[in-house]
Coordinates of C-alpha atoms in Angstrom, one line a residue:
X1 CA -0.1 0.1 0.0
X2 CA 2.9 2.4 0.9
X3 CA 4.1 2.3 -3.0
X4 CA 0.6 4.1 -3.7
X5 CA 1.5 7.0 -1.4
X6 CA 5.0 7.4 -2.9
X7 CA 3.6 7.3 -6.4
X8 CA 1.2 9.9 -5.7
X9 CA 3.6 12.1 -3.8
X10 CA 6.3 11.9 -6.3
X11 CA 3.9 12.7 -9.0
X12 CA 2.8 16.0 -7.2
X13 CA 6.6 16.9 -6.7
X14 CA 7.5 16.3 -10.2
X15 CA 4.4 18.3 -11.6
X16 CA 4.4 21.1 -9.1
X17 CA 8.2 21.3 -8.9
X18 CA 8.6 21.4 -12.6
X19 CA 6.2 24.2 -13.3
X20 CA 7.4 26.3 -10.3
X21 CA 11.1 26.4 -11.5
X22 CA 10.0 27.1 -15.1
X23 CA 7.7 29.7 -14.0
X24 CA 10.0 31.4 -11.7
X25 CA 12.2 31.9 -14.5
X26 CA 9.7 32.9 -17.1
X27 CA 7.0 34.9 -15.5
X28 CA 8.9 38.1 -15.8
X29 CA 8.7 37.8 -19.5
X30 CA 5.0 38.2 -19.4
X31 CA 5.1 42.4 -19.3
X32 CA 3.1 44.6 -17.2
X33 CA 1.0 47.2 -19.0
X34 CA 1.9 50.1 -16.2
X35 CA 5.3 50.1 -16.9
X36 CA 4.5 51.2 -20.4
X37 CA 4.6 55.0 -21.4
X38 CA 1.3 56.6 -22.6
X39 CA 2.7 59.0 -25.1
X40 CA 0.8 58.4 -28.4
X41 CA 3.2 59.2 -31.1
X42 CA 0.5 59.4 -34.0
X43 CA -3.0 60.4 -34.4
X44 CA -4.8 57.9 -32.0
X45 CA -7.4 55.4 -33.8
X46 CA -10.9 55.1 -32.4
X47 CA -11.6 52.7 -29.9
X48 CA -15.1 51.4 -29.8
X49 CA -15.9 49.8 -26.5
X50 CA -18.4 46.8 -26.8
X51 CA -20.0 45.7 -23.5
X52 CA -22.3 42.9 -23.2
X53 CA -24.7 43.3 -20.0
X54 CA -26.9 40.7 -18.6
X55 CA -28.5 41.9 -15.2
X56 CA -25.5 44.3 -14.6
X57 CA -27.4 47.0 -12.6
X58 CA -24.6 46.6 -9.6
X59 CA -21.7 47.0 -11.8
X60 CA -22.4 48.6 -15.2
X61 CA -22.6 52.3 -14.0
X62 CA -19.1 51.9 -12.3
X63 CA -17.5 50.4 -15.4
X64 CA -18.9 53.3 -17.8
X65 CA -17.7 55.9 -15.2
X66 CA -14.1 54.6 -15.3
X67 CA -14.3 54.6 -19.1
X68 CA -15.5 58.2 -19.2
X69 CA -12.4 59.2 -17.3
X70 CA -9.9 57.8 -19.7
X71 CA -7.2 60.0 -20.8
X72 CA -7.4 58.3 -24.3
X73 CA -10.0 60.8 -25.9
X74 CA -11.0 58.7 -29.2
X75 CA -13.5 56.6 -27.5
X76 CA -17.1 55.3 -28.1
X77 CA -18.8 53.2 -25.9
X78 CA -21.5 50.7 -27.0
X79 CA -23.7 49.0 -24.3
X80 CA -25.8 46.0 -25.2
X81 CA -28.5 45.1 -22.7
X82 CA -28.8 41.2 -23.3
X83 CA -32.3 40.2 -22.3
X84 CA -31.6 41.8 -18.7
X85 CA -34.5 41.5 -16.1
X86 CA -33.2 44.2 -13.6
X87 CA -32.6 47.8 -14.1
X88 CA -29.7 47.4 -16.7
X89 CA -31.7 48.7 -19.4
X90 CA -32.7 52.0 -17.4
X91 CA -29.1 52.6 -16.4
X92 CA -27.8 52.2 -20.0
X93 CA -30.4 54.8 -21.3
X94 CA -29.6 57.2 -18.3
X95 CA -25.7 57.0 -19.2
X96 CA -26.7 57.4 -23.0
X97 CA -28.5 60.7 -22.1
X98 CA -25.5 62.0 -19.8
X99 CA -22.6 61.1 -22.3
X100 CA -22.4 61.8 -25.7
X101 CA -20.1 58.9 -26.7
X102 CA -22.2 56.2 -25.0
X103 CA -24.9 54.4 -27.2
X104 CA -27.3 51.7 -25.7
X105 CA -28.5 48.6 -27.9
X106 CA -31.4 46.4 -26.6
X107 CA -31.6 42.7 -27.4
X108 CA -34.7 40.7 -26.4
X109 CA -34.6 37.5 -28.0
X110 CA -31.5 35.2 -28.6
X111 CA -31.3 33.4 -32.1
X112 CA -30.6 29.7 -32.1
X113 CA -26.9 28.4 -31.8
X114 CA -25.8 31.7 -30.1
X115 CA -24.5 32.1 -27.0
X116 CA -25.8 34.9 -25.4
X117 CA -22.6 37.1 -24.5
X118 CA -21.3 36.1 -28.1
X119 CA -24.5 37.3 -29.8
X120 CA -24.6 40.7 -27.7
X121 CA -21.0 41.7 -28.7
X122 CA -21.4 40.7 -32.1
X123 CA -24.3 42.8 -32.3
X124 CA -22.5 45.5 -30.6
X125 CA -19.5 45.4 -33.0
X126 CA -21.9 45.8 -35.8
X127 CA -22.7 49.4 -34.4
X128 CA -19.1 50.3 -34.0
X129 CA -17.3 52.8 -35.8
X130 CA -13.8 52.2 -34.3
X131 CA -10.6 50.7 -36.0
X132 CA -10.1 48.7 -32.9
X133 CA -12.7 46.9 -30.9
X134 CA -12.3 46.5 -27.2
X135 CA -14.5 43.7 -26.0
X136 CA -15.0 43.7 -22.1
X137 CA -17.1 42.9 -19.3
X138 CA -19.7 45.3 -17.4
X139 CA -18.1 44.5 -13.9
X140 CA -14.7 45.9 -15.2
X141 CA -12.8 48.8 -13.8
X142 CA -10.3 51.0 -15.9
X143 CA -7.5 53.2 -14.6
X144 CA -7.6 56.5 -16.5
X145 CA -4.3 55.5 -18.4
X146 CA -5.3 52.0 -19.5
X147 CA -6.3 52.6 -22.9
X148 CA -3.6 55.1 -23.7
X149 CA -0.9 52.6 -22.5
X150 CA -2.9 49.6 -24.1
X151 CA -2.7 51.7 -27.5
X152 CA 0.8 52.6 -27.3
X153 CA 2.0 49.0 -26.4
X154 CA 0.2 47.5 -29.3
X155 CA 1.5 50.2 -31.6
X156 CA 5.0 49.6 -30.5
X157 CA 4.9 46.3 -30.8
X158 CA 2.6 46.1 -33.9
X159 CA 0.3 44.0 -32.3
X160 CA -3.2 42.9 -33.8
X161 CA -4.7 41.7 -30.2
X162 CA -3.6 42.5 -26.9
X163 CA -5.4 41.0 -23.9
X164 CA -4.8 41.7 -20.2
X165 CA -4.9 39.7 -16.9
X166 CA -6.9 41.8 -14.5
X167 CA -6.4 42.2 -10.8
X168 CA -9.4 40.8 -8.7
X169 CA -10.8 43.7 -6.5
X170 CA -13.7 43.8 -3.8
X171 CA -14.4 42.2 -0.7
X172 CA -15.3 38.8 -1.9
X173 CA -12.2 36.7 -1.1
X174 CA -13.7 33.6 -2.8
X175 CA -13.5 35.5 -6.1
X176 CA -9.8 36.8 -5.5
X177 CA -8.8 33.0 -4.8
X178 CA -10.5 31.7 -7.8
X179 CA -9.4 34.5 -10.1
X180 CA -5.6 33.9 -8.8
X181 CA -5.8 29.9 -9.3
X182 CA -7.2 30.5 -12.8
X183 CA -4.7 32.9 -13.9
X184 CA -1.8 31.4 -12.1
X185 CA -2.8 28.4 -13.6
X186 CA -2.9 29.5 -17.1
X187 CA 0.1 31.8 -16.8
X188 CA 2.2 29.0 -15.7
X189 CA 0.8 25.8 -17.5
X190 CA 0.0 27.8 -20.2
X191 CA 3.2 29.4 -20.7
X192 CA 1.7 32.5 -21.7
X193 CA 5.3 34.2 -22.0
X194 CA 5.3 32.6 -25.3
X195 CA 2.0 34.1 -26.7
X196 CA 3.8 37.1 -28.2
X197 CA 5.9 34.6 -30.4
X198 CA 4.6 34.3 -33.7
X199 CA 6.0 31.0 -34.1
X200 CA 4.6 29.6 -30.5
X201 CA 1.4 28.0 -30.7
X202 CA 0.5 29.6 -27.3
X203 CA -2.4 31.8 -27.4
X204 CA -4.9 33.5 -25.0
X205 CA -8.0 35.9 -24.8
X206 CA -9.6 37.1 -21.4
X207 CA -13.2 38.7 -21.6
X208 CA -12.3 41.4 -19.2
X209 CA -9.8 42.9 -22.1
X210 CA -9.7 41.9 -25.5
X211 CA -8.5 44.6 -27.6
X212 CA -8.5 43.8 -31.2
X213 CA -8.4 45.4 -34.8
X214 CA -11.5 45.5 -36.5
X215 CA -9.8 44.0 -39.7
X216 CA -8.5 41.2 -37.9
X217 CA -11.8 40.5 -35.8
X218 CA -13.8 40.3 -39.3
X219 CA -10.9 38.4 -40.8
X220 CA -11.4 35.5 -38.1
X221 CA -15.3 35.5 -39.1
X222 CA -16.2 37.7 -36.0
X223 CA -18.2 36.1 -33.3
X224 CA -20.2 34.3 -35.9
X225 CA -17.5 31.9 -36.4
X226 CA -17.7 30.7 -32.8
X227 CA -21.2 31.5 -31.8
X228 CA -22.2 28.5 -29.8
X229 CA -18.8 28.2 -27.7
X230 CA -19.0 28.6 -23.9
X231 CA -15.4 29.8 -23.8
X232 CA -15.7 32.8 -26.4
X233 CA -12.9 34.9 -25.0
X234 CA -10.3 32.4 -25.2
X235 CA -11.7 31.1 -28.5
X236 CA -11.2 34.7 -29.9
X237 CA -7.7 34.7 -29.1
X238 CA -7.2 31.1 -30.3
X239 CA -8.6 32.1 -33.7
X240 CA -6.7 35.1 -34.1
X241 CA -3.2 33.5 -33.1
X242 CA -4.0 30.4 -35.6
X243 CA -4.6 32.9 -38.6
X244 CA -1.4 34.3 -38.1
X245 CA -2.0 37.6 -36.3
X246 CA 0.4 39.3 -33.9
X247 CA -1.0 38.8 -30.5
X248 CA 0.2 39.5 -26.6
X249 CA -0.7 39.1 -23.1
X250 CA 0.0 41.4 -20.3
X251 CA -0.4 41.6 -16.6
X252 CA -3.3 44.5 -16.1
X253 CA -1.9 45.0 -12.5
X254 CA -2.7 48.7 -11.4
X255 CA -4.3 49.0 -14.6
X256 CA -7.4 46.8 -14.9
X257 CA -9.6 45.1 -12.3
X258 CA -12.5 43.0 -11.8
X259 CA -15.0 44.1 -9.2
X260 CA -16.4 41.2 -7.0
X261 CA -16.0 38.8 -9.9
X262 CA -18.4 36.3 -8.0
X263 CA -20.5 37.6 -5.1
X264 CA -20.9 34.3 -3.4
X265 CA -19.3 30.9 -3.1
X266 CA -22.3 29.3 -4.8
X267 CA -21.9 31.9 -7.7
X268 CA -18.3 30.7 -8.2
X269 CA -19.2 27.0 -8.3
X270 CA -22.0 27.7 -10.4
X271 CA -19.3 29.2 -12.8
X272 CA -17.7 26.0 -13.2
X273 CA -20.5 24.8 -15.0
X274 CA -20.2 27.1 -18.0
X275 CA -17.0 24.8 -19.1
X276 CA -17.7 21.4 -17.3
X277 CA -21.2 20.3 -18.4
X278 CA -20.3 16.7 -19.8
X279 CA -19.5 13.7 -17.6
X280 CA -16.3 13.0 -19.2
X281 CA -15.0 16.4 -18.5
X282 CA -16.4 16.3 -15.0
X283 CA -14.6 13.0 -14.5
X284 CA -11.4 14.4 -15.5
X285 CA -11.9 17.6 -13.4
X286 CA -12.8 15.6 -10.3
X287 CA -9.6 13.2 -10.9
X288 CA -7.1 15.9 -11.5
X289 CA -8.6 18.1 -8.6
X290 CA -8.5 15.1 -6.2
X291 CA -5.0 13.8 -7.0
X292 CA -3.0 17.3 -7.6
X293 CA -5.3 19.8 -5.4
X294 CA -6.7 17.9 -2.7
X295 CA -4.6 14.7 -2.1
X296 CA -1.2 16.5 -1.2
X297 CA -2.9 18.0 1.9
X298 CA -4.2 14.8 3.2
X299 CA -1.0 13.0 2.3
X300 CA 0.6 15.0 5.0
X301 CA -1.2 12.7 7.6
X302 CA -1.2 9.7 5.5
X303 CA 1.2 6.9 4.6
X304 CA 4.9 6.4 5.3
X305 CA 7.0 9.4 6.5
X306 CA 8.9 9.5 3.2
X307 CA 5.5 10.1 1.4
X308 CA 4.4 12.5 3.6
X309 CA 7.6 14.5 3.1
X310 CA 7.0 14.4 -0.6
X311 CA 3.6 16.2 -0.1
X312 CA 5.0 18.7 2.0
X313 CA 7.7 19.4 -0.9
X314 CA 4.7 19.5 -3.6
X315 CA 2.5 21.9 -1.3
X316 CA 5.7 24.2 -0.8
X317 CA 6.0 24.3 -4.5
X318 CA 2.4 25.3 -4.7
X319 CA 2.9 28.0 -2.3
X320 CA 6.0 29.5 -4.2
X321 CA 3.9 29.5 -7.7
X322 CA 1.3 31.7 -6.0
X323 CA 3.9 33.9 -4.4
X324 CA 5.6 34.4 -7.8
X325 CA 2.1 35.1 -9.7
X326 CA 1.3 37.3 -6.8
X327 CA 4.5 39.7 -7.5
X328 CA 3.5 40.3 -11.0
X329 CA -0.3 40.2 -10.6
X330 CA -1.3 41.9 -7.4
X331 CA -2.8 39.0 -5.9
X332 CA -2.3 37.6 -2.4
X333 CA 0.8 35.7 -1.9
X334 CA -0.6 33.5 0.7
X335 CA -3.2 32.5 -1.8
X336 CA -1.9 29.1 -1.9
X337 CA -3.5 28.4 1.3
X338 CA -7.0 28.1 -0.6
X339 CA -5.6 25.8 -3.1
X340 CA -7.7 22.7 -2.0
X341 CA -10.8 24.8 -1.2
X342 CA -10.8 25.7 -5.2
X343 CA -10.2 22.1 -5.9
X344 CA -13.5 21.3 -4.0
X345 CA -15.4 24.0 -6.0
X346 CA -13.9 22.7 -9.2
X347 CA -15.4 19.0 -8.2
X348 CA -18.7 20.2 -7.1
X349 CA -19.3 22.5 -9.9
X350 CA -18.1 19.9 -12.6
X351 CA -20.2 17.2 -11.0
X352 CA -23.1 19.4 -10.5
X353 CA -22.9 20.8 -14.0
X354 CA -22.7 17.7 -15.7
X355 CA -25.7 16.3 -13.8
X356 CA -27.8 19.4 -14.5
X357 CA -26.8 19.3 -18.1
X358 CA -28.0 15.9 -18.5
X359 CA -31.3 16.3 -16.6
X360 CA -31.9 19.7 -18.4
X361 CA -30.7 19.2 -21.8
X362 CA -28.3 21.5 -21.8
X363 CA -26.0 23.8 -19.9
X364 CA -27.7 26.6 -18.1
X365 CA -25.8 30.2 -17.8
X366 CA -27.3 33.3 -16.6
X367 CA -30.8 32.1 -16.9
X368 CA -30.3 30.6 -20.5
X369 CA -30.1 26.8 -21.3
X370 CA -28.2 26.0 -24.2
X371 CA -28.6 22.7 -25.8
X372 CA -25.3 20.6 -25.0
X373 CA -25.4 18.5 -28.2
X374 CA -23.8 21.2 -30.3
X375 CA -22.6 23.6 -27.5
X376 CA -18.7 23.5 -27.2
X377 CA -16.4 24.6 -24.4

C-alpha cells in the first residue's frame, strides 16, 4: 500500500516542482501594462468599447464611469443589454443621455446556436465605428491611463490583439482566490510568455480585456465563427493566433480590475458549470483536482513518513507558484492556502454541471439553457 502514497507524492512533486521552477524563470517575460509609457506618437485610432450586460445593474455604471475618465480621448462606448430583467436597461438609457459617446442597444431575443454574450458582442460590433474594438465586461474597472497605455503598447509592438490579466478587487475573498488560481494556472501551465512569439502555438484571450483590430476581428469571421462556444474570450484569442496575427498578453496590474467577479461561493461553483457540463470532462476535472489539489494536503497525514515529506515538498512548490504569480499580478502572496478549497469547488461545480446538463438537456448559464449536443467549451 505504501507504494501508492509514494507514487502520488512523487507525481505531485514532479508536476508542481517542474512548473514552479519554469514559471519562476519565465514569469517576468509576461509584461506589465503599467510600465508602458502612454505617449501616443501618431493620431490615436478610434476605439469602440463593446460591453455585453446581462442583469448588471450593480456594476455597469461603475464600469462606464471608469471609461469616461480615460485619458484616451478617441473613444466610443457601446452598451448591449442582453435580455436583462433588472434595471440594466434604465441605467444604460441614463448613461446614454449623460454622455454623447455612450450608445445603448437592447436585445430581446436570442437566436438559435448563439451564446448570449457572444451574440450581444457581435451585435454591438456591428454598431461600432472604431478601427479597434475592445470587448470587455460590465464588472471591469479601468485606470484612467489604461487605454492610452494599451494603444501605445500595441502600436510599439505592432500587435493585432492585446489581452490583459486583470486584478481581482472587492471584498469577496473567494473571487480573489479563484481568480488567482485560474490565471496562475493559465500563466504557468499555459506558458503565456510565449504568446508574443509568432512561431509559438500558445494563445490567449480574456473577457475582461480583448483589444483587437476590426479588420482582424472580421478576418477570423467575427463571433459568428464561434457563436456556440462557452469559452468565447479564449476562442477569440486562439483563432486570432491561428490565423497568423500578432498577439500578446500582459498583466493588467494597477490598470485593470474586476470588481467582485463572483459575489458568493455558490456563484463561483456555478461558474464551473459553464465549461464542465459533460460527464467525461467532469470526471477529468474531479480526478485531477483530487490528485493534485486535495490529496497533497491529506497526504501530510497519511502513509509512510517519506511519502508525507513528498506531499509537503509539493505544497511548498504550490505556495511558491502563488507567491511568484502575486509578485506580478497584485494578488495575495498567501492565496496558495486556498488551493484545496478551489479544488473542491471545481469538483462540485463539474459534477453538478454534468448532472444538470444531462437532466435539463443543456448547460444553463445566466438564466439561459444551451443545448449541449452542439455546444462546445
